[in-house]
Amino acid sequence: MKAVAGNFTNVHFRIFLLLLGFPLVAQAGFLQREVDFSKYDVPLYTQIVDRIKGKIAPRVGEGTLTRERYFIIPFAYQDRGNHPEFSHSFISVIRVFADTKQPKLTLGLATRKYKNREFEAFTISWLPRDFLSNPHLCVFDGPGSRIFPRNNKCPISPGRNFTLAETIKLAVDAKNAVAMWGPYEIRKEAFDLGVRRKRLLDGGTIKYRADDRLYRKDKIAISCFHAMAGLDELYPNGGLFGTGFMMWGFNGTARVLIEYSEKASNKGLLLEPVDVKKDRFVFVYAPTAGGPVPYNPAKSASAYHR
């Protein structure tokens, strides 16, 4: 029995040493994460736009484009710890025009051009209207408000659909990590649903609330997640926020993608498979070129500082 007890003690002592030494192993570089500083001086918004263009251009090719093509690019940003008040989920939608016929332009969308391609694009990024000047988001306020929605004293706010440039500025100002997935190709019907969602938000009848559990069903107020979730369903339900616990930031957008692949693809809206882990590309803030990165949630990432 003494031998058994001695072995049991030795095992626990080894585990203790392993746990004690783990932070030292990480600091020694054995668990280093790769950060690419080659575009460090390129503004983050430009890095993102260039990546989108670089991914879509080869897919539509340089020859004559005989049909329109449609794409979605889901995004998220978050801080260390993924606090909900510093996290956000949003999505951009793109329509590339065909070369062989005059397109019927979408009302309210500007036509843009990249190389020899004309396209339309918009973003669904739902936040309080004054968020650029007052970026202090109330998510939970009150004892037990995370569990009991009626205990949450956070106000309902007038909402606004922010542009991609505005949304990325918010992330840069907060020095957050930013993730993007895709672009994924979608059908025209999915693009049309996105346009319909944008017009609903721009219409001013729906307001913003981060915790929308008591308000989304009656179309009073919704969160950023529900503004972009469910291309074919405005208010999906299930779990906290209709998604599950801690479903904001990267987790929130990943959940949206799972819903897209499980629901939209069954109706033929999403034209390609989704891998929420492998498809994710991350941008992280670094104070100096080649220096330490305060927060990096990815194995590999591109650095930015402005």
PDB file of N, CA, C and O in Angstrom, residues 25 88 91-92 105 127 136 166 188 190 195 203 206 234 239 252 255 257:
ATOM      1  N   VAL A  25       7.235  27.119 -20.561  1.00  0.00           N
ATOM      2  CA  VAL A  25       7.376  26.530 -21.890  1.00  0.00           C
ATOM      3  C   VAL A  25       6.839  27.476 -22.946  1.00  0.00           C
ATOM      4  O   VAL A  25       7.454  27.694 -23.992  1.00  0.00           O
ATOM      5  N   HIS A  88     -18.043  41.948 -31.805  1.00  0.00           N
ATOM      6  CA  HIS A  88     -18.999  42.323 -32.847  1.00  0.00           C
ATOM      7  C   HIS A  88     -18.954  41.305 -33.977  1.00  0.00           C
ATOM      8  O   HIS A  88     -17.894  40.776 -34.308  1.00  0.00           O
ATOM      9  N   ILE A  91     -21.143  41.203 -41.625  1.00  0.00           N
ATOM     10  CA  ILE A  91     -20.975  40.467 -42.876  1.00  0.00           C
ATOM     11  C   ILE A  91     -21.025  41.430 -44.058  1.00  0.00           C
ATOM     12  O   ILE A  91     -21.756  42.420 -44.028  1.00  0.00           O
ATOM     13  N   SER A  92     -20.219  41.151 -45.072  1.00  0.00           N
ATOM     14  CA  SER A  92     -20.261  41.907 -46.323  1.00  0.00           C
ATOM     15  C   SER A  92     -20.777  41.003 -47.442  1.00  0.00           C
ATOM     16  O   SER A  92     -20.537  39.788 -47.433  1.00  0.00           O
ATOM     17  N   LEU A 105     -29.298  47.551 -61.800  1.00  0.00           N
ATOM     18  CA  LEU A 105     -28.609  47.959 -60.588  1.00  0.00           C
ATOM     19  C   LEU A 105     -29.526  47.866 -59.372  1.00  0.00           C
ATOM     20  O   LEU A 105     -30.740  48.056 -59.473  1.00  0.00           O
ATOM     21  N   LEU A 127     -25.296  48.272 -35.094  1.00  0.00           N
ATOM     22  CA  LEU A 127     -24.790  48.816 -33.836  1.00  0.00           C
ATOM     23  C   LEU A 127     -25.645  50.008 -33.419  1.00  0.00           C
ATOM     24  O   LEU A 127     -26.423  50.531 -34.223  1.00  0.00           O
ATOM     25  N   HIS A 136     -19.426  52.636 -26.135  1.00  0.00           N
ATOM     26  CA  HIS A 136     -19.553  51.977 -24.831  1.00  0.00           C
ATOM     27  C   HIS A 136     -20.856  51.182 -24.847  1.00  0.00           C
ATOM     28  O   HIS A 136     -21.930  51.733 -24.624  1.00  0.00           O
ATOM     29  N   GLU A 166     -16.264  51.883 -41.573  1.00  0.00           N
ATOM     30  CA  GLU A 166     -16.577  52.360 -40.227  1.00  0.00           C
ATOM     31  C   GLU A 166     -16.389  51.255 -39.188  1.00  0.00           C
ATOM     32  O   GLU A 166     -15.858  51.493 -38.091  1.00  0.00           O
ATOM     33  N   LYS A 188     -28.048  34.111 -56.277  1.00  0.00           N
ATOM     34  CA  LYS A 188     -28.678  35.422 -56.365  1.00  0.00           C
ATOM     35  C   LYS A 188     -29.744  35.594 -55.290  1.00  0.00           C
ATOM     36  O   LYS A 188     -29.898  36.679 -54.706  1.00  0.00           O
ATOM     37  N   ALA A 190     -29.776  34.520 -52.311  1.00  0.00           N
ATOM     38  CA  ALA A 190     -29.151  34.873 -51.040  1.00  0.00           C
ATOM     39  C   ALA A 190     -28.734  36.340 -51.042  1.00  0.00           C
ATOM     40  O   ALA A 190     -28.877  37.041 -50.027  1.00  0.00           O
ATOM     41  N   VAL A 195     -29.928  42.038 -49.333  1.00  0.00           N
ATOM     42  CA  VAL A 195     -30.409  43.385 -49.664  1.00  0.00           C
ATOM     43  C   VAL A 195     -31.676  43.696 -48.874  1.00  0.00           C
ATOM     44  O   VAL A 195     -31.846  44.796 -48.329  1.00  0.00           O
ATOM     45  N   GLY A 203     -34.468  51.026 -42.666  1.00  0.00           N
ATOM     46  CA  GLY A 203     -35.787  51.641 -42.612  1.00  0.00           C
ATOM     47  C   GLY A 203     -36.114  52.320 -41.299  1.00  0.00           C
ATOM     48  O   GLY A 203     -37.048  53.127 -41.229  1.00  0.00           O
ATOM     49  N   ILE A 206     -36.657  49.044 -36.722  1.00  0.00           N
ATOM     50  CA  ILE A 206     -36.057  48.135 -35.752  1.00  0.00           C
ATOM     51  C   ILE A 206     -34.893  48.829 -35.055  1.00  0.00           C
ATOM     52  O   ILE A 206     -34.093  49.516 -35.702  1.00  0.00           O
ATOM     53  N   LEU A 234     -35.326  35.836 -40.136  1.00  0.00           N
ATOM     54  CA  LEU A 234     -34.869  37.052 -39.468  1.00  0.00           C
ATOM     55  C   LEU A 234     -34.514  36.826 -38.011  1.00  0.00           C
ATOM     56  O   LEU A 234     -33.526  37.357 -37.522  1.00  0.00           O
ATOM     57  N   GLY A 239     -31.356  28.993 -27.199  1.00  0.00           N
ATOM     58  CA  GLY A 239     -30.241  29.313 -26.331  1.00  0.00           C
ATOM     59  C   GLY A 239     -30.138  30.793 -26.039  1.00  0.00           C
ATOM     60  O   GLY A 239     -30.943  31.616 -26.461  1.00  0.00           O
ATOM     61  N   GLY A 252     -19.608  33.880 -32.262  1.00  0.00           N
ATOM     62  CA  GLY A 252     -20.895  34.257 -32.833  1.00  0.00           C
ATOM     63  C   GLY A 252     -20.927  34.107 -34.336  1.00  0.00           C
ATOM     64  O   GLY A 252     -21.867  33.524 -34.900  1.00  0.00           O
ATOM     65  N   ARG A 255     -20.956  30.562 -35.389  1.00  0.00           N
ATOM     66  CA  ARG A 255     -22.294  29.986 -35.250  1.00  0.00           C
ATOM     67  C   ARG A 255     -23.172  30.364 -36.437  1.00  0.00           C
ATOM     68  O   ARG A 255     -23.955  29.550 -36.932  1.00  0.00           O
ATOM     69  N   LEU A 257     -22.140  30.934 -39.451  1.00  0.00           N
ATOM     70  CA  LEU A 257     -21.695  30.128 -40.585  1.00  0.00           C
ATOM     71  C   LEU A 257     -22.233  28.703 -40.510  1.00  0.00           C
ATOM     72  O   LEU A 257     -22.589  28.109 -41.533  1.00  0.00           O
TER      73      LEU A 257
END
